[in-house]
PDB file of C-alpha atoms in Angstrom:
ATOM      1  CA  UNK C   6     200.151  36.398-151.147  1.00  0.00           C
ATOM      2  CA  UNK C   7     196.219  36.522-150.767  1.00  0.00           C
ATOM      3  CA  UNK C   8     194.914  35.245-147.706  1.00  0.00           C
ATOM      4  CA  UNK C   9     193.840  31.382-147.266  1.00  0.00           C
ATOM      5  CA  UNK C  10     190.370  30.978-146.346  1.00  0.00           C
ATOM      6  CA  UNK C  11     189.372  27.577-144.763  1.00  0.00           C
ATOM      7  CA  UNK C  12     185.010  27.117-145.233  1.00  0.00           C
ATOM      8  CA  UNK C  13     182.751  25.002-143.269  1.00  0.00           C
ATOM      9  CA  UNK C  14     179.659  24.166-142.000  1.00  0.00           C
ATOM     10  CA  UNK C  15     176.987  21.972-140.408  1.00  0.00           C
ATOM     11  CA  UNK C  16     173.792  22.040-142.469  1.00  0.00           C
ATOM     12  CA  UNK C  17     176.222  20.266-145.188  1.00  0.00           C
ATOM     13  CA  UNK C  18     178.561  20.992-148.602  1.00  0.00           C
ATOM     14  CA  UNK C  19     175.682  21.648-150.897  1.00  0.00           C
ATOM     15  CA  UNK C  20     173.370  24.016-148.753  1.00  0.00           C
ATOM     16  CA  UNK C  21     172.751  27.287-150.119  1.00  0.00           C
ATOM     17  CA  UNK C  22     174.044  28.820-147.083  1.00  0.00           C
ATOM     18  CA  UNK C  23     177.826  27.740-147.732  1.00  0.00           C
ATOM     19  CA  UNK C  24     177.577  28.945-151.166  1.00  0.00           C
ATOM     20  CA  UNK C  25     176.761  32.094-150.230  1.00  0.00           C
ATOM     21  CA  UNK C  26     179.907  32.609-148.318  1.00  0.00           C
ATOM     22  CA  UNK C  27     182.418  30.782-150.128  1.00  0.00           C
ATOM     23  CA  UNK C  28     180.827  33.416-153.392  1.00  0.00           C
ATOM     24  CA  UNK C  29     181.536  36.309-149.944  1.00  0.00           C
ATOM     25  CA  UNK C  30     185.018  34.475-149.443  1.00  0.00           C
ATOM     26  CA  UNK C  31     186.388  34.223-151.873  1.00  0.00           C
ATOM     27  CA  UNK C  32     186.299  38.493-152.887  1.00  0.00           C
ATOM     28  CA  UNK C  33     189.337  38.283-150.184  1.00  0.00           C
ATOM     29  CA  UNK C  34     191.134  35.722-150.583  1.00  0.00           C
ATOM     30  CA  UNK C  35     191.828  31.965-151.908  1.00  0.00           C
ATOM     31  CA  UNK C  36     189.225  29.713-150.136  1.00  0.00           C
ATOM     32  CA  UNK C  37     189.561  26.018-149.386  1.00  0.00           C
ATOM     33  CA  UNK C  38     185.759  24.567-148.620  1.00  0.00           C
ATOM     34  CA  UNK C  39     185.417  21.141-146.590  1.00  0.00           C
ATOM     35  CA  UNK C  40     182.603  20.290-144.817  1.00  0.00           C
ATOM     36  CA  UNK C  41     179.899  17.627-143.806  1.00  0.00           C
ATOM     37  CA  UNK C  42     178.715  14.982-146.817  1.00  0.00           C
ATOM     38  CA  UNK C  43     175.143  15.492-145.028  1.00  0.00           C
ATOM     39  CA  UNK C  44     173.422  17.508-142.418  1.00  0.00           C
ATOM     40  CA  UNK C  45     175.630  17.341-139.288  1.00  0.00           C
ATOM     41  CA  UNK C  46     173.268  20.114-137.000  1.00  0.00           C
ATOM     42  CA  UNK C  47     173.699  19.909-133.343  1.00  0.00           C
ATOM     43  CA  UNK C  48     176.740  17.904-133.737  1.00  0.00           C
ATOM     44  CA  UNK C  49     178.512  20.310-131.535  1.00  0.00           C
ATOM     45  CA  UNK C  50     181.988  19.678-130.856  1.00  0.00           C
ATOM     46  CA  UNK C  51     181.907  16.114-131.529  1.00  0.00           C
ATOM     47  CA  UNK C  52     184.414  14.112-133.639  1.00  0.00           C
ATOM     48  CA  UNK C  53     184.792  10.758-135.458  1.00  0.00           C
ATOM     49  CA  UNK C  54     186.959   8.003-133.669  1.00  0.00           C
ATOM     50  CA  UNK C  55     185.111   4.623-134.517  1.00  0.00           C
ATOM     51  CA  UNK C  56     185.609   4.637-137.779  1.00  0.00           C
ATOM     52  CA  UNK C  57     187.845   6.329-140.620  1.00  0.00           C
ATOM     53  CA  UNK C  58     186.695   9.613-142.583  1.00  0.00           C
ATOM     54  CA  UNK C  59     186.841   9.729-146.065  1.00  0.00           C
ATOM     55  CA  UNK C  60     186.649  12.964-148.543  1.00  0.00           C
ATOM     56  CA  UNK C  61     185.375  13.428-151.828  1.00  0.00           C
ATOM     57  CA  UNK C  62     186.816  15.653-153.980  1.00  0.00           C
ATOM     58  CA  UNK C  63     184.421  17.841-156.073  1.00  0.00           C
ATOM     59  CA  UNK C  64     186.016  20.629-157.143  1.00  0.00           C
ATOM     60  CA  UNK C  65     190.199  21.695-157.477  1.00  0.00           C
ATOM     61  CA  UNK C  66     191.480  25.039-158.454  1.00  0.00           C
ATOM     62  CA  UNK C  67     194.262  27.247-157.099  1.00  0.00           C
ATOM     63  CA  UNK C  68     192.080  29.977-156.043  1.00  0.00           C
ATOM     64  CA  UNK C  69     188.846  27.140-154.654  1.00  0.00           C
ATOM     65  CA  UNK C  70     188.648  23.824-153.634  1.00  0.00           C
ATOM     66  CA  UNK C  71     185.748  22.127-152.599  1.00  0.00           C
ATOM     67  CA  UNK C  72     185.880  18.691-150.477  1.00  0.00           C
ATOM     68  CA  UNK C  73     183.269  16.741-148.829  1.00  0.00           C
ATOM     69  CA  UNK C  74     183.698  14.761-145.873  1.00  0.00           C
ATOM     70  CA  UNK C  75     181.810  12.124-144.295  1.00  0.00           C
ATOM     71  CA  UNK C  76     182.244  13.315-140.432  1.00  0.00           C
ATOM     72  CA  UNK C  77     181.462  15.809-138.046  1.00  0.00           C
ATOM     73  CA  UNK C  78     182.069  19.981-139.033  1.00  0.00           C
ATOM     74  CA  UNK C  79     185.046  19.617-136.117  1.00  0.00           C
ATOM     75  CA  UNK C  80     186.775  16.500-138.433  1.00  0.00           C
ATOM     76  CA  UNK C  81     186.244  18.553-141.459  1.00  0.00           C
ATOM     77  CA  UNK C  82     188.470  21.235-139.781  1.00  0.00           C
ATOM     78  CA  UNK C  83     191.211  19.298-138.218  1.00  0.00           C
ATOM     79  CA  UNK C  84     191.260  17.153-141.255  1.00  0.00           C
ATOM     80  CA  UNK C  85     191.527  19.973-144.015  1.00  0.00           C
ATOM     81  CA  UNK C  86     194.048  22.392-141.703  1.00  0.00           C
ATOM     82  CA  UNK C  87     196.450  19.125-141.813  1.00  0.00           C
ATOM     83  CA  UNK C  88     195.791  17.645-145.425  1.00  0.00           C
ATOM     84  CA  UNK C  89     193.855  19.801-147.749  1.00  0.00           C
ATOM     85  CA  UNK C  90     195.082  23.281-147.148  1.00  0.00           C
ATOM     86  CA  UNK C  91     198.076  24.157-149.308  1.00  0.00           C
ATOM     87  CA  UNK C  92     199.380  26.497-146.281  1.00  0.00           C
ATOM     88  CA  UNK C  93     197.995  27.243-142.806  1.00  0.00           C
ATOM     89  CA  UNK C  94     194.654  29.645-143.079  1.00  0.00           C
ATOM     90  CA  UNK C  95     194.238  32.628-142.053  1.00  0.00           C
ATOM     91  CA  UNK C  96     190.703  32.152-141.218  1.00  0.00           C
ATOM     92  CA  UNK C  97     188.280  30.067-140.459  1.00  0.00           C
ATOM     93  CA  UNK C  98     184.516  30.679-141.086  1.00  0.00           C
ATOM     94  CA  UNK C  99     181.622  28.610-140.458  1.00  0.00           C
ATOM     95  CA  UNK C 100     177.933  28.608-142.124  1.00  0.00           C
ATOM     96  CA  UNK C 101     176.529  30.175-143.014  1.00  0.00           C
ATOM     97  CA  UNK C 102     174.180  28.171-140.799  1.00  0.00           C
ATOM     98  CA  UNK C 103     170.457  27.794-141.775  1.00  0.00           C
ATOM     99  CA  UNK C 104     169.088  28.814-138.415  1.00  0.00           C
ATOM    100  CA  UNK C 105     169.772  30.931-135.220  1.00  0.00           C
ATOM    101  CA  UNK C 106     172.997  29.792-133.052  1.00  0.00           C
ATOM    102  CA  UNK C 107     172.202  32.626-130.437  1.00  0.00           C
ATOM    103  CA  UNK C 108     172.110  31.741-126.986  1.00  0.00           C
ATOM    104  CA  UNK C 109     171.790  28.464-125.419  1.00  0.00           C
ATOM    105  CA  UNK C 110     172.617  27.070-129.259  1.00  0.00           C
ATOM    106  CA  UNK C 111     176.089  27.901-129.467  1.00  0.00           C
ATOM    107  CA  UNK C 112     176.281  25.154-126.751  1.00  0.00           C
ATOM    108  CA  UNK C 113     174.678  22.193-129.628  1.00  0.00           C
ATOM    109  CA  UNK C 114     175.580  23.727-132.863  1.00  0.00           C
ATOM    110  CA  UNK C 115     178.230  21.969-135.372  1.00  0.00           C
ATOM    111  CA  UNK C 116     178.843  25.637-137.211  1.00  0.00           C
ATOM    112  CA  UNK C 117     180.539  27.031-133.673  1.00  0.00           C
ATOM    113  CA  UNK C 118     182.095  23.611-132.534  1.00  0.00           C
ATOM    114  CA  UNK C 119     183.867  24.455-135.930  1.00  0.00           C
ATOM    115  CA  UNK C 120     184.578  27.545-135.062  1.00  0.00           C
ATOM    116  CA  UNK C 121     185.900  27.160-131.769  1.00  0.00           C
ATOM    117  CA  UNK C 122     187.908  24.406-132.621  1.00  0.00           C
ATOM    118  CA  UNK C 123     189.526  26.568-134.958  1.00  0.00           C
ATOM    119  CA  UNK C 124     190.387  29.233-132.360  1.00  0.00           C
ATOM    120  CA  UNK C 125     191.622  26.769-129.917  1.00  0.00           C
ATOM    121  CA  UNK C 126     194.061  25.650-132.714  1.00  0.00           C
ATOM    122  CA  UNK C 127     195.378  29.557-133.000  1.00  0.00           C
ATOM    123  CA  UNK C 128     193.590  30.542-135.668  1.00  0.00           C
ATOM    124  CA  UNK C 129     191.143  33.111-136.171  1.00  0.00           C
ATOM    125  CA  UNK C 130     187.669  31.836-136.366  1.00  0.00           C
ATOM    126  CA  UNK C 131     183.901  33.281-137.735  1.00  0.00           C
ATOM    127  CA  UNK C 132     180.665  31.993-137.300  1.00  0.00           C
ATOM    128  CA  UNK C 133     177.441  33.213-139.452  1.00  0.00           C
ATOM    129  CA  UNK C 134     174.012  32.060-138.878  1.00  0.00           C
ATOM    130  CA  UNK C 135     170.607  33.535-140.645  1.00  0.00           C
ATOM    131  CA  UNK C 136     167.418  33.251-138.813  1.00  0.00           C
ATOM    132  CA  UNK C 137     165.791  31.427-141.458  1.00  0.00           C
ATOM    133  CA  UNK C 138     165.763  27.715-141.174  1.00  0.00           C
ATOM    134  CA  UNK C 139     164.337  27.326-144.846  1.00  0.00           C
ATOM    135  CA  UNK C 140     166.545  25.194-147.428  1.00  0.00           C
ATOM    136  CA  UNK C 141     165.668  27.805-149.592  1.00  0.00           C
ATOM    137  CA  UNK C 142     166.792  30.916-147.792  1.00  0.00           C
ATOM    138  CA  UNK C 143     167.603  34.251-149.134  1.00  0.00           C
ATOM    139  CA  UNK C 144     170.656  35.001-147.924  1.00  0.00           C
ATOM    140  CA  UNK C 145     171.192  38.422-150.175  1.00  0.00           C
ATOM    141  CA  UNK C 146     170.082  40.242-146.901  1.00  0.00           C
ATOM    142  CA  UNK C 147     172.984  38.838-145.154  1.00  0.00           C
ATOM    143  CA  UNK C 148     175.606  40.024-147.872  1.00  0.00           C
ATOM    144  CA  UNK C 149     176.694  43.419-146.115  1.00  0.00           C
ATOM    145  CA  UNK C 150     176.927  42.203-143.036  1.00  0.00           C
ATOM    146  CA  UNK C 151     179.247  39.466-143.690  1.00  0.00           C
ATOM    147  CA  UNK C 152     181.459  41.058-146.242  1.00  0.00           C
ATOM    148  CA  UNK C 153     182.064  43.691-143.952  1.00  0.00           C
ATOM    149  CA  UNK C 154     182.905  41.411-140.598  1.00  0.00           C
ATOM    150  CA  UNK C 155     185.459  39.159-142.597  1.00  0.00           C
ATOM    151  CA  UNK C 156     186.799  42.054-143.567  1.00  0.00           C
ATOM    152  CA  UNK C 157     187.344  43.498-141.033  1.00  0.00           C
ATOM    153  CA  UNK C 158     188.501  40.093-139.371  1.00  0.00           C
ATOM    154  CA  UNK C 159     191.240  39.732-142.178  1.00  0.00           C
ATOM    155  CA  UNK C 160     192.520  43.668-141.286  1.00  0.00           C
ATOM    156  CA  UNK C 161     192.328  43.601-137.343  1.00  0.00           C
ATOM    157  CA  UNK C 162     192.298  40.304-136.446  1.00  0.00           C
ATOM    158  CA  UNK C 163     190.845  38.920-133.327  1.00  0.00           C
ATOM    159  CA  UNK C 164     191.835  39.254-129.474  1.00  0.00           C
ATOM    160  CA  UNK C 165     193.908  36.038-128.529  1.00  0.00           C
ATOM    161  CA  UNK C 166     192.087  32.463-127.932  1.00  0.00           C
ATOM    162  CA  UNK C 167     188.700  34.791-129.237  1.00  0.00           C
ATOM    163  CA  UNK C 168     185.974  33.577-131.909  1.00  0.00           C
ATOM    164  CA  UNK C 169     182.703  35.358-133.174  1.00  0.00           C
ATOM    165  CA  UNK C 170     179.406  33.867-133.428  1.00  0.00           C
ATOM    166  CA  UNK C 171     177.540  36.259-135.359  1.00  0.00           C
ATOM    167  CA  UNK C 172     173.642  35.963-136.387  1.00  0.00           C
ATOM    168  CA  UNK C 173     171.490  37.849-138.524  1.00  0.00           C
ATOM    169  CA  UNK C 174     167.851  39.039-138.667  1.00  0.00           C
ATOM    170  CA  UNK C 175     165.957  37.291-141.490  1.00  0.00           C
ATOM    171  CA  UNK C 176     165.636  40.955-143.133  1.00  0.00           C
ATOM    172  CA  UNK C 177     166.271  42.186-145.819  1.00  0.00           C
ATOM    173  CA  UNK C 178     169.928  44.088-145.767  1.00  0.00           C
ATOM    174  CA  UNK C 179     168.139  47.956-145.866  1.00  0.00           C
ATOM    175  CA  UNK C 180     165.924  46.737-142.916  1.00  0.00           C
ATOM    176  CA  UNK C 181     169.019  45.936-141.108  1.00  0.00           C
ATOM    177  CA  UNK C 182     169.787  48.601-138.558  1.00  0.00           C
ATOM    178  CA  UNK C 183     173.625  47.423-138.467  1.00  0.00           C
ATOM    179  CA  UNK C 184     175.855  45.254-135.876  1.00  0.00           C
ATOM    180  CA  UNK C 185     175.836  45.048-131.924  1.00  0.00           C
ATOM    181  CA  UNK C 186     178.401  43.245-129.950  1.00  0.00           C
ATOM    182  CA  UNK C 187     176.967  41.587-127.216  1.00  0.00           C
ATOM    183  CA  UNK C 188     176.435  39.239-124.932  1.00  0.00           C
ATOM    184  CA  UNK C 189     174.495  35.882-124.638  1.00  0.00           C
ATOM    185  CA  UNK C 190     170.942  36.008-123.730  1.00  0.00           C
ATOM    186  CA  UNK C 191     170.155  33.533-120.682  1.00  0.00           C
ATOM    187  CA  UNK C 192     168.196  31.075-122.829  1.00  0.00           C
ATOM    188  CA  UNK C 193     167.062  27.054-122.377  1.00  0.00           C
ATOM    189  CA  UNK C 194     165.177  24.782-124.651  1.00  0.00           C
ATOM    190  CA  UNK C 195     162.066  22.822-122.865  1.00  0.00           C
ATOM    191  CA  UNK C 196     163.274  19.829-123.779  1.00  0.00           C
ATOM    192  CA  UNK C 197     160.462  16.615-124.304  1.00  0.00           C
ATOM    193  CA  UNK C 198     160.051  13.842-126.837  1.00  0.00           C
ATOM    194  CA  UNK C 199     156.703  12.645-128.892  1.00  0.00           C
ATOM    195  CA  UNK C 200     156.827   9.005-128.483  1.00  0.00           C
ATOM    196  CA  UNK C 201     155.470   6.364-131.104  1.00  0.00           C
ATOM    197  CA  UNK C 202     155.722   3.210-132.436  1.00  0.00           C
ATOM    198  CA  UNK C 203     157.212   1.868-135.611  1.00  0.00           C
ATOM    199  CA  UNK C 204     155.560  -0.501-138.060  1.00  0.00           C
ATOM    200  CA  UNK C 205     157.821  -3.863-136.314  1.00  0.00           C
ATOM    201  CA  UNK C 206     155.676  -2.383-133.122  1.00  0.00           C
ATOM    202  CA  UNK C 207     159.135  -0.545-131.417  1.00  0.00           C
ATOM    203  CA  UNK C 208     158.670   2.198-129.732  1.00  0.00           C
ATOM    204  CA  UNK C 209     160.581   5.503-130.681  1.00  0.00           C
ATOM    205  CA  UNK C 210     161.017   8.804-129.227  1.00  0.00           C
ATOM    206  CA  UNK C 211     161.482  11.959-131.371  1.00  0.00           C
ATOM    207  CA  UNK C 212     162.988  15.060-130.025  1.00  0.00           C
ATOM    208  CA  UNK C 213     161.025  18.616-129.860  1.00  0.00           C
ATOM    209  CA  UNK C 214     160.982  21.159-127.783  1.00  0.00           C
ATOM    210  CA  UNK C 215     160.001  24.749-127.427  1.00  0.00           C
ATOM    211  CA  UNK C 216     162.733  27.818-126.935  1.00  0.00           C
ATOM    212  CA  UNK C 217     162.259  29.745-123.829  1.00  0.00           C
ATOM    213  CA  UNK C 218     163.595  33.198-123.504  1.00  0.00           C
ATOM    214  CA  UNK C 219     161.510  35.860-122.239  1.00  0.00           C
ATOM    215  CA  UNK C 220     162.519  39.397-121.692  1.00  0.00           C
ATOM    216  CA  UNK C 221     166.190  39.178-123.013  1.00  0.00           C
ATOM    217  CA  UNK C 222     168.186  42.194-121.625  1.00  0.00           C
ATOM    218  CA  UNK C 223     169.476  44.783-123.848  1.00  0.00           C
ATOM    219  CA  UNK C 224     173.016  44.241-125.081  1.00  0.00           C
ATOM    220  CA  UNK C 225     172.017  40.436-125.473  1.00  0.00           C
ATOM    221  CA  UNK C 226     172.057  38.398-128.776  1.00  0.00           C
ATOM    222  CA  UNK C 227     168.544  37.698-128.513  1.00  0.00           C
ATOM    223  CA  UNK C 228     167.747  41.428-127.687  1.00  0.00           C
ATOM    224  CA  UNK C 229     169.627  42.935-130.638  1.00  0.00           C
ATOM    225  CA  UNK C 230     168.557  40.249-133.132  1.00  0.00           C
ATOM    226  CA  UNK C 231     164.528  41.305-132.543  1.00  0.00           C
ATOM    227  CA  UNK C 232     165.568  44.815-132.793  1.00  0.00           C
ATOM    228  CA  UNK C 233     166.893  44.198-135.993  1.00  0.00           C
ATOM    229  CA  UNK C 234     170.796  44.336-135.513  1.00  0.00           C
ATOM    230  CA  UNK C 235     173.411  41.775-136.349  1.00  0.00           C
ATOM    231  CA  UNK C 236     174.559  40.406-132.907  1.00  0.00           C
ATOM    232  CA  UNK C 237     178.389  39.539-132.600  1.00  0.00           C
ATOM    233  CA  UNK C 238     178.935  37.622-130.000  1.00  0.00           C
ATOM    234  CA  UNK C 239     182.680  37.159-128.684  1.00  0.00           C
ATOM    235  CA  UNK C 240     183.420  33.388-127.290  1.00  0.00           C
ATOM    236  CA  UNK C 241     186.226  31.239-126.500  1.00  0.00           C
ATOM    237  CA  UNK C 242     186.659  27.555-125.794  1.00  0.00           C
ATOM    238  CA  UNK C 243     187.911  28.203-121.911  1.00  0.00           C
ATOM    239  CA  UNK C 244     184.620  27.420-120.250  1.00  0.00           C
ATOM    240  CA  UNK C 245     186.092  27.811-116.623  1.00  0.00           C
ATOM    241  CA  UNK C 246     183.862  30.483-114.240  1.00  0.00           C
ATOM    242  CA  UNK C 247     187.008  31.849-112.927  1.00  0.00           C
ATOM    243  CA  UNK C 248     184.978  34.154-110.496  1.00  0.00           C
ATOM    244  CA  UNK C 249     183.672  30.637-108.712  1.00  0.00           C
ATOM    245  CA  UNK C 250     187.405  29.805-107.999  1.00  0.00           C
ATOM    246  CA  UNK C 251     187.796  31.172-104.593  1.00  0.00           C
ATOM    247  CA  UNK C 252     184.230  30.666-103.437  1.00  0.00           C
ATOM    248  CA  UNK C 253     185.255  26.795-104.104  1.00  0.00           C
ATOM    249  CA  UNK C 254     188.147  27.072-102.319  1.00  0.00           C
ATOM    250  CA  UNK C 255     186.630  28.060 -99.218  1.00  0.00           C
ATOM    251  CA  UNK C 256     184.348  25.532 -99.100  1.00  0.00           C
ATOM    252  CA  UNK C 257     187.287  23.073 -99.174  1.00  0.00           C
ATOM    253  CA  UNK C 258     185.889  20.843-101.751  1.00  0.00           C
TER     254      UNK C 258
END
């Protein structure tokens, strides 16, 4: 039996980004796609509770199905792992994303609360982001790179309670000098917010903010991705600092 590949992402079912990799996908396997009716970026890990979700069908084949849901990348994977998936997948892959999830932005981004949601439901679980925040993206550089990680994903499989958020260079794939595993870069986004006034005379505040990371150490995300690598990035949903354990527990808190 062919592997079952569950698809989703954040930037929405009709970005060019998620066709790209059901197209990738589905070379391995039969591929169930369900994600977000409209953008859902920087959704995180959120999920719908106020209100029920509801899924449009658009497409229904044995080999690929394609739903769209009105909540949160997170719903779309809880919803189509209990409903919409003929059998339990054998992985999960998110994106891919229309914009760098590196660093401090695994912490906001809907593609990785997606993918961590599917590892902490025992499954194994890809991210893929291009640096390239364009609508209109080529993704043909990115091609190689993911073919080969979901393969490899599908033949090895990952270490237990384990996801990968992987992000590529917006080159094209000969420029790309090939994949590093690595670490997060220490990263933070100056926050601050443009204020104005709408036409009833309301004020408003709209977010911006400028990335700061200066300097990022070799064997970081951030390092590899200027150099022109892939950067693979192992995380996991257990966000305890188990080295700060005893230190609390002297201190008697």
């Amino acid at each position: 039996m062919k592997p079952l590949i569950l698809i989703t992402n954040d930037d929405g079912v009709n970005a060019k980004g998620i066709r790209t990799l059901t197209e990738i996908a589905a070379e391995f396997g039969d591929v169930v796609v369900m994600a977000p009716v409209m953008n859902a970026s920087g959704k995180s890990h959120s999920l719908t509770s106020e209100r029920p979700l509801r899924v449009t069908d658009i497409k229904k084949t044995p080999e690929l199905s394609i739903h769209a849901c009105d909540g949160t990348p997170v719903d779309c994977v809880k919803l189509a792992v209990e409903f919409f998936c003929p059998r339990r997948p054998n992985l999960i892959l998110a994106g891919i994303n229309h914009g760098s999830n590196s660093s401090i932005n695994v912490l906001y981004s809907g593609t990785m609360g997606a993918v961590i949601e599917g590892t902490a439901i025992g499954i194994n679980a890809v991210g893929f982001s291009l640096l390239n925040h364009n609508p209109e993206a080529d993704f043909s550089g990115c091609i190689p790179s993911v073919r080969h990680i979901i393969g490899k994903v599908l033949e090895n499989g990952l270490p237990s309670e384990v996801s990968l958020n992987v992000n590529i260079p917006r080159l094209p794939a000969d420029e790309i000098k090939g994949i590093r595993i690595c670490h997060e870069a220490k990263a933070r986004w100056l926050d601050s917010f443009v204020q104005r006034t709408d036409p009833l005379g309301r004020p408003y505040w709209w977010l911006t903010g400028k990335f700061d990371c200066e300097n990022p150490p070799e064997g970081s995300d951030e390092w590899a991705l200027a150099q022109g690598y892939v950067s693979v990035v192992p995380v996991c949903p257990d966000f305890t600092h188990y080295e700060s354990i005893n230190k609390l527990n002297s201190l008697a808190l």
